[in-house]
PDB file of C-alpha atoms in Angstrom:
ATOM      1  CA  UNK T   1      56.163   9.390 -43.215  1.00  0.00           C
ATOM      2  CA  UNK T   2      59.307  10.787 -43.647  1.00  0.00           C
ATOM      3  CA  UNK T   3      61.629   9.140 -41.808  1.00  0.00           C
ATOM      4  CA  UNK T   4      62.631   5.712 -41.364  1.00  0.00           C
ATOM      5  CA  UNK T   5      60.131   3.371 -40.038  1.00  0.00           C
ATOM      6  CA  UNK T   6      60.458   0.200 -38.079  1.00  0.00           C
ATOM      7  CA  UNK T   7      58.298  -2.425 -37.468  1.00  0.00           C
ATOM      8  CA  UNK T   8      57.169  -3.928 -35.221  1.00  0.00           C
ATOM      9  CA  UNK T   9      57.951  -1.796 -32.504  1.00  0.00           C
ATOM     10  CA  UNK T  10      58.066  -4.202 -29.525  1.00  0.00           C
ATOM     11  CA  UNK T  11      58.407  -8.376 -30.399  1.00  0.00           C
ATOM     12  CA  UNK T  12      58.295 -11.072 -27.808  1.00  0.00           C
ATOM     13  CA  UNK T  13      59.443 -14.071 -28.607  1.00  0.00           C
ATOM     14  CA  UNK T  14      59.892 -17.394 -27.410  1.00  0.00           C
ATOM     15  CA  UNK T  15      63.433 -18.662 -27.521  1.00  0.00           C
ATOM     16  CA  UNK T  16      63.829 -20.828 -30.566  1.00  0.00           C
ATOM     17  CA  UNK T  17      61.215 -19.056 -32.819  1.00  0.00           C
ATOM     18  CA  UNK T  18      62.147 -17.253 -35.784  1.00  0.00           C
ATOM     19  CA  UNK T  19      61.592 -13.421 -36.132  1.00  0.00           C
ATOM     20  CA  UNK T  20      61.394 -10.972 -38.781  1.00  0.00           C
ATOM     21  CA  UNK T  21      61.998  -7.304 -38.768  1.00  0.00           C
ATOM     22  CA  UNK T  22      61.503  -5.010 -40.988  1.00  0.00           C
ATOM     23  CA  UNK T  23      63.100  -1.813 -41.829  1.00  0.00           C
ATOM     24  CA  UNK T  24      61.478   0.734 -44.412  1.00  0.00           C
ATOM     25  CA  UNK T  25      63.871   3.264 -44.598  1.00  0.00           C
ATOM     26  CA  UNK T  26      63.853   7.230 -46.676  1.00  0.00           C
ATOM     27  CA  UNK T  27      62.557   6.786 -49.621  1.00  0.00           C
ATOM     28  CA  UNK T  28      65.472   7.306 -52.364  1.00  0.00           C
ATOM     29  CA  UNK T  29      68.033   6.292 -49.861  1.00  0.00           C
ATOM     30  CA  UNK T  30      71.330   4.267 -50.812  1.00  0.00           C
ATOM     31  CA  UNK T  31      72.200   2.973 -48.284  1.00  0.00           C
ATOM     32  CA  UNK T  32      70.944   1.067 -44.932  1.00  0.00           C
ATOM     33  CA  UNK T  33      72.161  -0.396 -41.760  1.00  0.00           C
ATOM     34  CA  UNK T  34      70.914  -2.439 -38.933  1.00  0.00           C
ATOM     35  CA  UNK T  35      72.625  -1.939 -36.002  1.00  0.00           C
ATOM     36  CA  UNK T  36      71.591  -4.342 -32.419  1.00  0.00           C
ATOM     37  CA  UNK T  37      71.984  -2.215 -29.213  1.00  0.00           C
ATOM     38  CA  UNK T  38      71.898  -4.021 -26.146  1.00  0.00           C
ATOM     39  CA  UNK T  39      70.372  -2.772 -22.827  1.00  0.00           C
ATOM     40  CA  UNK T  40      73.307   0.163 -21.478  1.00  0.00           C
ATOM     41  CA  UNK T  41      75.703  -0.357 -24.823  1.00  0.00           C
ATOM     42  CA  UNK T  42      75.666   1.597 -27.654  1.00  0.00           C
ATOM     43  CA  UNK T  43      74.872   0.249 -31.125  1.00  0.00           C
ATOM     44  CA  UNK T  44      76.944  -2.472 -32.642  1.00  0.00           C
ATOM     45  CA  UNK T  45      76.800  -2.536 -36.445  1.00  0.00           C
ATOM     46  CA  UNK T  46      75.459  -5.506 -38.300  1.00  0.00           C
ATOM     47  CA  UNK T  47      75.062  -5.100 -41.524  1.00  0.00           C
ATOM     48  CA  UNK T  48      75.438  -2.654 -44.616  1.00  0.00           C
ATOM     49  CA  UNK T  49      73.348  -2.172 -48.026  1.00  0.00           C
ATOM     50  CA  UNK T  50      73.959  -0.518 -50.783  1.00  0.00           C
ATOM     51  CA  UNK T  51      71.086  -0.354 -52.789  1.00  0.00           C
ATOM     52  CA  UNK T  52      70.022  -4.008 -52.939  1.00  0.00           C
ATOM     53  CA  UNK T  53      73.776  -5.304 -52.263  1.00  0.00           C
ATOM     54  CA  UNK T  54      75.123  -6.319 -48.858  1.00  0.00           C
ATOM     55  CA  UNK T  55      78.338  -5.254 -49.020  1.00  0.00           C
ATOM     56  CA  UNK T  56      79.114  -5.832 -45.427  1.00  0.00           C
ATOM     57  CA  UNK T  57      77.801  -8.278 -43.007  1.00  0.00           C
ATOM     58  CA  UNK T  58      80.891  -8.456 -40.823  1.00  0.00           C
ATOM     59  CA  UNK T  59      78.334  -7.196 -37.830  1.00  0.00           C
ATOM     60  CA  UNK T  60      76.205 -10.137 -37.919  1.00  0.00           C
ATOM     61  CA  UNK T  61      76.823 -12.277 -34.649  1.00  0.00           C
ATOM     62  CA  UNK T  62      76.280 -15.391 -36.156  1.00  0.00           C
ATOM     63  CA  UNK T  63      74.334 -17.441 -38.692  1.00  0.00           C
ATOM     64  CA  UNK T  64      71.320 -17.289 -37.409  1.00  0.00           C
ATOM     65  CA  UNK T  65      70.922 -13.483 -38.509  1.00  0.00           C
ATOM     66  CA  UNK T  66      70.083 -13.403 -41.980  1.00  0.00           C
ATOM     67  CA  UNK T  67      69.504 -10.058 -43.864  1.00  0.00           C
ATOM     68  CA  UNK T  68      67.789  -8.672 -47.609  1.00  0.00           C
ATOM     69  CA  UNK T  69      67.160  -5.900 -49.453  1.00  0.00           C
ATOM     70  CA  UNK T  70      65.909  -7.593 -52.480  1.00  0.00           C
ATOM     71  CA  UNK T  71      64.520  -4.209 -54.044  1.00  0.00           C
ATOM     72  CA  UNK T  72      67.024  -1.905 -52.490  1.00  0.00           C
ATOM     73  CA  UNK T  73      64.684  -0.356 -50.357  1.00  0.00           C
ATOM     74  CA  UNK T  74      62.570  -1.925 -47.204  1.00  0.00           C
ATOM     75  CA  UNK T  75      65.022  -4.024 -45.677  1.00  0.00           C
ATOM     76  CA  UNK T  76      64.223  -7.495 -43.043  1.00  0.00           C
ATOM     77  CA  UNK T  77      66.374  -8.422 -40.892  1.00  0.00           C
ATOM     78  CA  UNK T  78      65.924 -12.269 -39.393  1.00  0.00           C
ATOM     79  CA  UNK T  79      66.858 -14.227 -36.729  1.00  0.00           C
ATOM     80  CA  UNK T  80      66.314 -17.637 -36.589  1.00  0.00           C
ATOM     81  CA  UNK T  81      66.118 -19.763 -33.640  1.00  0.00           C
ATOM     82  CA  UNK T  82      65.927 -17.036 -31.143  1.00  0.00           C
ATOM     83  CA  UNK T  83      68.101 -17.264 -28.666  1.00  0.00           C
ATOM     84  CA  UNK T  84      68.134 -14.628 -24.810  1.00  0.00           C
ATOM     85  CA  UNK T  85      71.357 -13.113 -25.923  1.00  0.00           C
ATOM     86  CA  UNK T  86      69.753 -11.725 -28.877  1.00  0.00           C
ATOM     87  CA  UNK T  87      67.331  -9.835 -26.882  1.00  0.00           C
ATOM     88  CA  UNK T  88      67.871  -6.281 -27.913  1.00  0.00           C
ATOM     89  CA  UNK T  89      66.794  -2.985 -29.895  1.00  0.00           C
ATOM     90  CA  UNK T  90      67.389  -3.433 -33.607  1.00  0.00           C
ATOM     91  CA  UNK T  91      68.007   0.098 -34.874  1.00  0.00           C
ATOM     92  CA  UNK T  92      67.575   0.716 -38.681  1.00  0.00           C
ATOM     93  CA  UNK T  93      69.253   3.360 -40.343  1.00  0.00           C
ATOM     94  CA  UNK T  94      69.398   4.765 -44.113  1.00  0.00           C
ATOM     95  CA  UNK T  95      71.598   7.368 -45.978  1.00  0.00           C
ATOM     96  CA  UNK T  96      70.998   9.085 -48.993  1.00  0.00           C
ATOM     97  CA  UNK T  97      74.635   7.795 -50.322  1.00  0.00           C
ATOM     98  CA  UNK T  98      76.965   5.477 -50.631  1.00  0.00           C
ATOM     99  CA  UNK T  99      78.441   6.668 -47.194  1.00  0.00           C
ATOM    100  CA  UNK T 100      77.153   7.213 -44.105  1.00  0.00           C
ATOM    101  CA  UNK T 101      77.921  10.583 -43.098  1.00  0.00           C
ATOM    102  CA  UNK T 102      74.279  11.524 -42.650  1.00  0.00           C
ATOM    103  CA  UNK T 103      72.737   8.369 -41.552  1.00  0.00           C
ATOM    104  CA  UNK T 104      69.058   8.585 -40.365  1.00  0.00           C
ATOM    105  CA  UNK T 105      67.843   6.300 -38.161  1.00  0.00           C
ATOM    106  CA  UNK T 106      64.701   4.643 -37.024  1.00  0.00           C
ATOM    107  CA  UNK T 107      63.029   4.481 -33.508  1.00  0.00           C
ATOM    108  CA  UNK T 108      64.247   0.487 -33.325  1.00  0.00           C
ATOM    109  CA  UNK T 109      62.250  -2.498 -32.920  1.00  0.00           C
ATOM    110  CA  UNK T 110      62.734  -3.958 -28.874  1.00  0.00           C
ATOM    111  CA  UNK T 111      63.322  -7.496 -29.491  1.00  0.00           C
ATOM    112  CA  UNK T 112      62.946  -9.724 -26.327  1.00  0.00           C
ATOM    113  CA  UNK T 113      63.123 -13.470 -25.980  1.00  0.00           C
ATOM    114  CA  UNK T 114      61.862 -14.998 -23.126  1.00  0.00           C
TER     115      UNK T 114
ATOM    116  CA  UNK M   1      87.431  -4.514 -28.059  1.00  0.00           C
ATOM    117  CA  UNK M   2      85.618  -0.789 -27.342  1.00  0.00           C
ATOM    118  CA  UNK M   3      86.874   1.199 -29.553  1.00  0.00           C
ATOM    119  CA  UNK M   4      85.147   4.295 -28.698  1.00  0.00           C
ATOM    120  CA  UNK M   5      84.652   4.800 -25.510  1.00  0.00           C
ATOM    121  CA  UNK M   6      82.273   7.437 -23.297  1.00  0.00           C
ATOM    122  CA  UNK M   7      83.324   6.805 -19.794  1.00  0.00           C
ATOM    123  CA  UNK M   8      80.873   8.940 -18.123  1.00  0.00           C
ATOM    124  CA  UNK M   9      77.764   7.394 -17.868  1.00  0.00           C
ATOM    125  CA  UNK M  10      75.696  10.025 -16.661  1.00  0.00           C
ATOM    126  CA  UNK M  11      76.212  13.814 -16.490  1.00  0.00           C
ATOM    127  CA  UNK M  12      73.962  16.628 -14.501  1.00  0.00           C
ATOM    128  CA  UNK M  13      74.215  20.626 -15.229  1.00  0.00           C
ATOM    129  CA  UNK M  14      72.552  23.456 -13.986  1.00  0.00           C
ATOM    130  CA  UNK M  15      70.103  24.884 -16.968  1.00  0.00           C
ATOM    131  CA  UNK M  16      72.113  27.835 -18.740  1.00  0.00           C
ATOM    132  CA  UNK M  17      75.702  25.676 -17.452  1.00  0.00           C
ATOM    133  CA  UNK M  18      77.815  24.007 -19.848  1.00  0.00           C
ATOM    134  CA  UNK M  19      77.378  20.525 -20.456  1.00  0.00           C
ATOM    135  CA  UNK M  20      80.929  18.983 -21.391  1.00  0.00           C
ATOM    136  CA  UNK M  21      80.633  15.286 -22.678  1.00  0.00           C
ATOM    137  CA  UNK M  22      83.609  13.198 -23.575  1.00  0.00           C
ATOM    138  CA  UNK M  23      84.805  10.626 -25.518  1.00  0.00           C
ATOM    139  CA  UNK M  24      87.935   8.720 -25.858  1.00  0.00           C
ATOM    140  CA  UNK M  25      88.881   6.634 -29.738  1.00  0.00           C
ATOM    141  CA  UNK M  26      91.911   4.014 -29.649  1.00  0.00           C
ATOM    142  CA  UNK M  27      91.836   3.575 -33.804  1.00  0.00           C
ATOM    143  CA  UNK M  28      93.718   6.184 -35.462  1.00  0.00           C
ATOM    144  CA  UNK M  29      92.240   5.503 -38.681  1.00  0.00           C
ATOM    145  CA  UNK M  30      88.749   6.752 -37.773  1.00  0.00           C
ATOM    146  CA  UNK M  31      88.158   9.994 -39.979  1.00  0.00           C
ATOM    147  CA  UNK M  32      85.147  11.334 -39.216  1.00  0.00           C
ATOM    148  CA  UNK M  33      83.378  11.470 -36.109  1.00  0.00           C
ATOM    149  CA  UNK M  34      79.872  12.225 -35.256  1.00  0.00           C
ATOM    150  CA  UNK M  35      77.340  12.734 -32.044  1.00  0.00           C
ATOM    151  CA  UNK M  36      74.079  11.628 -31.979  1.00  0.00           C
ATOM    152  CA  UNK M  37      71.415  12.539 -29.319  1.00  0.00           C
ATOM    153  CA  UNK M  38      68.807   9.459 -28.058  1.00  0.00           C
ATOM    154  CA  UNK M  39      65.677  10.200 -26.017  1.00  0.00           C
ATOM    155  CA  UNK M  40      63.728   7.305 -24.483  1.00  0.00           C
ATOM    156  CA  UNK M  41      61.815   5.168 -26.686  1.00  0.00           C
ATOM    157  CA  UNK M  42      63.211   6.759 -30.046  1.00  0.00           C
ATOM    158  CA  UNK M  43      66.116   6.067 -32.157  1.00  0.00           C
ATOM    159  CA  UNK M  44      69.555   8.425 -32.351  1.00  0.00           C
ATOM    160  CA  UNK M  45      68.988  11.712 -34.034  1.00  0.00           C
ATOM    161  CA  UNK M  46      72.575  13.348 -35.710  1.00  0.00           C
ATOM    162  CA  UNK M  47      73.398  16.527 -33.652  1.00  0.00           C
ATOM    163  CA  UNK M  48      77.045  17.231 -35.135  1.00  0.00           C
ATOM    164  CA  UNK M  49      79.765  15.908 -36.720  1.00  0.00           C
ATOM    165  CA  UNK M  50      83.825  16.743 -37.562  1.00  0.00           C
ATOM    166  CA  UNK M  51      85.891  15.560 -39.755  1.00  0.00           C
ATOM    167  CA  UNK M  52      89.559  14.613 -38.470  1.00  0.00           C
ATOM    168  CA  UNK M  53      91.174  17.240 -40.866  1.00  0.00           C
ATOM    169  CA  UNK M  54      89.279  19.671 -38.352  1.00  0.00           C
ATOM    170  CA  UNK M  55      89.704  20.722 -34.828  1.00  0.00           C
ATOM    171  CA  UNK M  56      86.462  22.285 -34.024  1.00  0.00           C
ATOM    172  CA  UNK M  57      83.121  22.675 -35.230  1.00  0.00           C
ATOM    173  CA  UNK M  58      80.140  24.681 -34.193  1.00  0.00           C
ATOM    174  CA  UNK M  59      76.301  24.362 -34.814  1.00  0.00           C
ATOM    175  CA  UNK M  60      74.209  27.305 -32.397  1.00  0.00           C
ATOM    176  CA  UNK M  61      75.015  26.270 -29.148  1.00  0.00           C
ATOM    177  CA  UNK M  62      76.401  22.587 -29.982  1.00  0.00           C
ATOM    178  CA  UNK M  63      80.135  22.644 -30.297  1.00  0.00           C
ATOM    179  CA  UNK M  64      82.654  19.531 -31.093  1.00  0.00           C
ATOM    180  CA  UNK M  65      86.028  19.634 -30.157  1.00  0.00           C
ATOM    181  CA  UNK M  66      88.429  17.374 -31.409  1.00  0.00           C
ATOM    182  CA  UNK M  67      92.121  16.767 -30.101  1.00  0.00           C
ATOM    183  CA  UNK M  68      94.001  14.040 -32.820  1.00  0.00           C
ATOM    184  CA  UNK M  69      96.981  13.626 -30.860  1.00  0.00           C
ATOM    185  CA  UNK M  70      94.809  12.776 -27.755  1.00  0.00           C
ATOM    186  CA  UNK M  71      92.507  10.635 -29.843  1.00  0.00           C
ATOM    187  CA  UNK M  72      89.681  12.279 -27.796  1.00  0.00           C
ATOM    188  CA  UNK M  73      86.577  14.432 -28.492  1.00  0.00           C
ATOM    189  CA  UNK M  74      83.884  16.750 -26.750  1.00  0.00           C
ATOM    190  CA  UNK M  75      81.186  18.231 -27.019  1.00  0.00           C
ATOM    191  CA  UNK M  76      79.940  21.310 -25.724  1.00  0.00           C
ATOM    192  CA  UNK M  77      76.369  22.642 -24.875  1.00  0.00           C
ATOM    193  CA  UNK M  78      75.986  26.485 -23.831  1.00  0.00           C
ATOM    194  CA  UNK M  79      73.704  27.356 -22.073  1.00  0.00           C
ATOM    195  CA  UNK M  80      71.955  24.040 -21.710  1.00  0.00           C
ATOM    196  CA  UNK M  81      68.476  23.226 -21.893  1.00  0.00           C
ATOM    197  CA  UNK M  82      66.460  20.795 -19.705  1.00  0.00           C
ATOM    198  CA  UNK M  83      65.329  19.735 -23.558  1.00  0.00           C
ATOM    199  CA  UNK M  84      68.851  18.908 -23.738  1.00  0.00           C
ATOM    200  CA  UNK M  85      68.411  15.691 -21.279  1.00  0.00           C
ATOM    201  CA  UNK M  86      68.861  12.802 -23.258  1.00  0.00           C
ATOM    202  CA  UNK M  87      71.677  10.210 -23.848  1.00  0.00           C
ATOM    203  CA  UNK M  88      74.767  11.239 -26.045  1.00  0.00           C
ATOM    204  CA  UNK M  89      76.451   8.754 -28.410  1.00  0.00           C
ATOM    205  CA  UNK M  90      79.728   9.182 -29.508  1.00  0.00           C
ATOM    206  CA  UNK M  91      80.729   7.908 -33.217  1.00  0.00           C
ATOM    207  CA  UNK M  92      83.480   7.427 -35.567  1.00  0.00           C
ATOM    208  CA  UNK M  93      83.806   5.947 -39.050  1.00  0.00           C
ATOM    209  CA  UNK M  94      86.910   5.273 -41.095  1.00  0.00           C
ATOM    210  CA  UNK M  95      85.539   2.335 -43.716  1.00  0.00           C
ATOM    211  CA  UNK M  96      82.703   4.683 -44.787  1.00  0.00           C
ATOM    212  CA  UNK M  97      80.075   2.199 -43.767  1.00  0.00           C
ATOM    213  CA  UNK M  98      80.076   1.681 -40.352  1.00  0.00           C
ATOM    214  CA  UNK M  99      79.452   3.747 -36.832  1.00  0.00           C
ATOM    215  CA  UNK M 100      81.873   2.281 -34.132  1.00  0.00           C
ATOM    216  CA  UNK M 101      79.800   4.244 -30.995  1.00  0.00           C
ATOM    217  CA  UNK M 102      80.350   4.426 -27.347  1.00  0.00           C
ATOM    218  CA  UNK M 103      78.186   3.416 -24.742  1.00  0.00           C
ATOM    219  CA  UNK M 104      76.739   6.631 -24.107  1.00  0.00           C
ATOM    220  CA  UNK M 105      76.576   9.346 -21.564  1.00  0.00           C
ATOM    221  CA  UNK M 106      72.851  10.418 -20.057  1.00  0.00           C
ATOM    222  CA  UNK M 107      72.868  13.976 -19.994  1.00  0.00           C
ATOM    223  CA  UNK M 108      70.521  15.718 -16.817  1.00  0.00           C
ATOM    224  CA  UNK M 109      69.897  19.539 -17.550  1.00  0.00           C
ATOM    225  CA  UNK M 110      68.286  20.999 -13.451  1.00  0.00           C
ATOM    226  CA  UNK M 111      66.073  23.394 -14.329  1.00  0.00           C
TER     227      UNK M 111
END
């Protein structure tokens, strides 16, 4: 497709497993973000790629949430030991440059951990 | 610490009203600022955007207003459309690589 695709859609998880996400964002896009929106906020940044460098991971809430871009394009996001308060939609976004003027984003994967 | 802020959760018009929604910034460095639109189910789509060296900026029937001194911004929908119902982010940048947003504001065209 053309835009930015997320997947899964919908995870359950138990607390204490580990999850993956995975973000394939527009192809020929610089730059990606993952931004967490909790239920009645609005998205909280996370993380920043350029290319295959994370220049910013200021976002992440702690060290559980690990994420790569190893090719500098699909993009994973994981969380590791999953814990209620990360229960939340993980929104993906990509930009055809190095800023984010024109970010695109994804429909989100709904992350709950029961 | 909110740094954008929407304080209207929710917002209904009349269809062919004006829809006003608002937001409120506290960081004076932000330089650009954006609105996205959010229906159910699917991520934000980018409406409009201004940048700070403007006051105004107008796309068809989406206008953004902003007011520097005020640190505040709106946007304006004539007439509105019940396909206009949807939630409304606020946004503003000044690092170049990150969105600070609001919490929204759930817009309700009548028919």
């Amino acid at each position: 497709g053309a835009g930015v695709s997320q997947s899964p859609r919908y995870k359950v998880a138990k607390r204490g497993q580990d999850v993956a996400l995975r973000c394939d964002p527009i192809s020929g896009h610089v730059s990606l973000f993952w931004y967490q929106q909790a239920l009645g906020q609005g998205p909280e940044f996370l993380t920043y790629f350029q290319n295959e460098a994370q220049l910013d991971k200021s976002g992440l809430p702690s060290d559980r949430f690990f994420a790569e871009r190893p090719e500098g394009s699909v993009s994973t996001l994981k969380i590791q030991r999953t814990q209620q308060e990360d229960s939340a939609v993980y929104l993906c976004a990509s930009s055809p440059r190095a800023s984010n003027t024109e970010a695109f984003f994804g429909q989100g994967t709904r992350l709950t951990v029961v | 610490d909110q740094q954008v802020k929407q304080n209207s959760p929710s917002l209904s018009v009349q269809e062919g009203r004006i829809s006003i929604l608002n937001c409120d910034y506290t960081n004076s460095m932000f330089d650009y600022f954006l609105w996205y639109k959010k229906y159910p189910a699917e991520g934000p789509t980018f409406l409009i955007s201004i940048s700070s060296i403007k006051d105004k900026n107008e796309d068809g029937r989406f206008t953004v207003f902003l007011n520097k001194s005020a640190k505040h911004l709106s946007l304006h929908i004539v007439p509105s459309q019940p396909g206009d119902s949807a939630v409304y982010f606020c946004a503003a940048i000044y690092t170049g690589n990150q969105f600070y947003f609001g919490t929204g504001t759930s817009l309700t065209v009548i028919p």
